[in-house]
Coordinates of C-alpha atoms in Angstrom, one line a residue:
M1 CA -7.6 17.8 27.4
R2 CA -10.7 17.5 25.2
E3 CA -11.8 14.3 27.0
L4 CA -11.3 15.8 30.5
L5 CA -13.3 18.9 29.5
T6 CA -16.0 16.8 28.0
V7 CA -16.4 14.7 31.2
L8 CA -16.4 17.9 33.4
V9 CA -19.0 19.6 31.2
L10 CA -21.2 16.5 31.0
L11 CA -21.0 16.3 34.8
G12 CA -21.8 20.0 35.3
S13 CA -24.6 19.9 32.8
G14 CA -26.1 16.8 34.4
V15 CA -25.9 18.1 37.9
T16 CA -27.4 21.4 36.8
A17 CA -30.3 19.7 35.0
G18 CA -30.7 17.2 37.8
V19 CA -30.9 19.9 40.5
M20 CA -33.3 22.0 38.5
S21 CA -35.5 19.0 37.9
C22 CA -35.4 18.1 41.6
V23 CA -36.5 21.6 42.5
A24 CA -39.3 21.5 40.0
L25 CA -40.5 18.0 41.1
S26 CA -40.2 18.5 44.8
L27 CA -39.7 22.0 46.2
I28 CA -42.0 23.9 44.0
P29 CA -45.1 21.8 44.8
A30 CA -44.1 21.8 48.5
F31 CA -43.7 25.6 48.5
R32 CA -47.0 26.1 46.8
A33 CA -48.8 24.0 49.5
L34 CA -47.4 25.9 52.4
P35 CA -48.9 28.9 54.1
Y36 CA -46.9 32.0 53.3
E37 CA -44.9 32.3 56.5
E38 CA -43.9 28.6 56.4
Y39 CA -42.9 29.1 52.7
V40 CA -40.5 31.9 53.6
T41 CA -38.9 29.8 56.4
S42 CA -38.6 26.8 54.1
H43 CA -37.3 28.8 51.2
I44 CA -34.5 30.2 53.4
L45 CA -33.7 26.8 54.8
F46 CA -33.7 24.9 51.5
G47 CA -32.0 27.6 49.5
R48 CA -29.0 27.9 51.9
H49 CA -26.9 25.2 50.3
F50 CA -28.1 25.6 46.7
D51 CA -27.0 29.2 46.8
K52 CA -23.4 28.2 47.6
V53 CA -23.0 25.3 45.2
M54 CA -25.0 25.9 42.1
P55 CA -23.6 29.2 40.8
P56 CA -20.0 27.8 40.7
I57 CA -21.2 24.6 39.0
V58 CA -23.2 26.6 36.3
V59 CA -20.4 29.1 35.7
G60 CA -17.8 26.3 35.6
T61 CA -19.9 24.4 33.1
V62 CA -20.1 27.6 30.9
L63 CA -16.4 28.0 31.1
G64 CA -15.8 24.3 30.3
M65 CA -18.1 24.6 27.3
T66 CA -16.3 27.7 26.1
A67 CA -12.9 26.0 26.5
L68 CA -14.2 23.1 24.4
L69 CA -15.2 25.5 21.7
V70 CA -11.6 26.6 21.6
V71 CA -10.1 23.1 21.9
A72 CA -12.5 21.1 19.7
G73 CA -13.7 23.9 17.4
P74 CA -17.2 25.3 17.2
A75 CA -20.0 22.9 16.4
P76 CA -23.7 24.0 16.2
L77 CA -24.7 21.6 19.0
N78 CA -22.0 22.7 21.3
V79 CA -22.7 26.4 20.6
G80 CA -26.4 25.7 21.3
A81 CA -25.6 24.0 24.5
L82 CA -23.4 26.9 25.6
A83 CA -26.2 29.4 24.8
C84 CA -28.6 27.3 26.9
Q85 CA -26.2 27.0 29.8
C86 CA -25.6 30.8 29.7
T87 CA -29.4 31.2 29.8
V88 CA -29.5 29.1 33.0
S89 CA -26.9 31.5 34.5
L90 CA -28.6 34.6 33.3
V91 CA -32.1 33.6 34.4
S92 CA -30.8 32.5 37.8
Q93 CA -28.9 35.8 38.3
F94 CA -31.5 38.2 37.0
G95 CA -34.8 36.3 37.7
N96 CA -34.5 33.9 40.7
V97 CA -31.6 35.5 42.7
P98 CA -33.4 38.9 43.2
I99 CA -36.5 37.1 44.4
N100 CA -34.4 34.9 46.7
R101 CA -32.8 37.9 48.2
W102 CA -36.1 39.6 48.7
V103 CA -37.7 36.6 50.4
K104 CA -34.6 36.1 52.7
S105 CA -34.6 39.8 53.6
G106 CA -37.8 39.4 55.6
R107 CA -39.3 42.4 53.8
C108 CA -41.4 40.4 51.3
P109 CA -45.0 40.9 52.4
A110 CA -47.5 38.1 52.0
E111 CA -49.7 40.3 49.7
K112 CA -46.7 40.3 47.2
D113 CA -46.1 36.6 47.4
P114 CA -43.3 35.9 44.9
R115 CA -43.9 32.2 44.4
A116 CA -45.6 32.4 41.0
A117 CA -42.9 34.6 39.6
W118 CA -40.1 32.5 41.1
R119 CA -41.8 29.4 39.7
R120 CA -42.0 30.9 36.2
W121 CA -38.3 31.9 36.3
H122 CA -37.4 28.4 37.6
F123 CA -39.2 26.6 34.8
A124 CA -37.3 28.8 32.2
R125 CA -34.0 27.8 33.7
L126 CA -35.1 24.2 34.0
A127 CA -35.9 24.1 30.2
A128 CA -32.6 25.7 29.4
S129 CA -30.7 23.3 31.6
L130 CA -32.4 20.3 30.0
A131 CA -31.8 21.7 26.5
A132 CA -28.1 22.3 27.3
L133 CA -27.7 18.7 28.6
L134 CA -29.5 17.3 25.6
L135 CA -27.6 19.3 23.0
F136 CA -24.2 18.7 24.6
S137 CA -24.9 15.0 25.0
I138 CA -25.8 14.6 21.4
W139 CA -22.6 16.5 20.4
V140 CA -20.6 14.1 22.5
V141 CA -22.2 11.0 21.0
I142 CA -22.0 12.1 17.4
G143 CA -18.8 14.1 17.7

């Protein structure tokens, strides 16, 4: 059971950190370069599939890390990874998701362009996802 949970959590952590990195390296610079109207259209188009896939992956990873704490016992690195992964979920839910909904609603005026705020929230969850992956990977290697 521990081995299966470990593999699933590594996979979830890696996918989360990879997607967050991809968005930071690719979408954020592209969004910044677009005129506002094109940004809104692009944000809606590109976010469509992320919105369906990423929340279950992040929450599933949190649940897997929690289960590992029960099965394998708490370890500082695992607890730290769990805290970082929870941060990804919280920042997404309370930082990025409200902005996404606002942009997708069509009621987000150009003079209140949310790209800078969205970018700051994204970099917070990127850092948390990378930290979660790093801490959990170290726990796997030395544990």
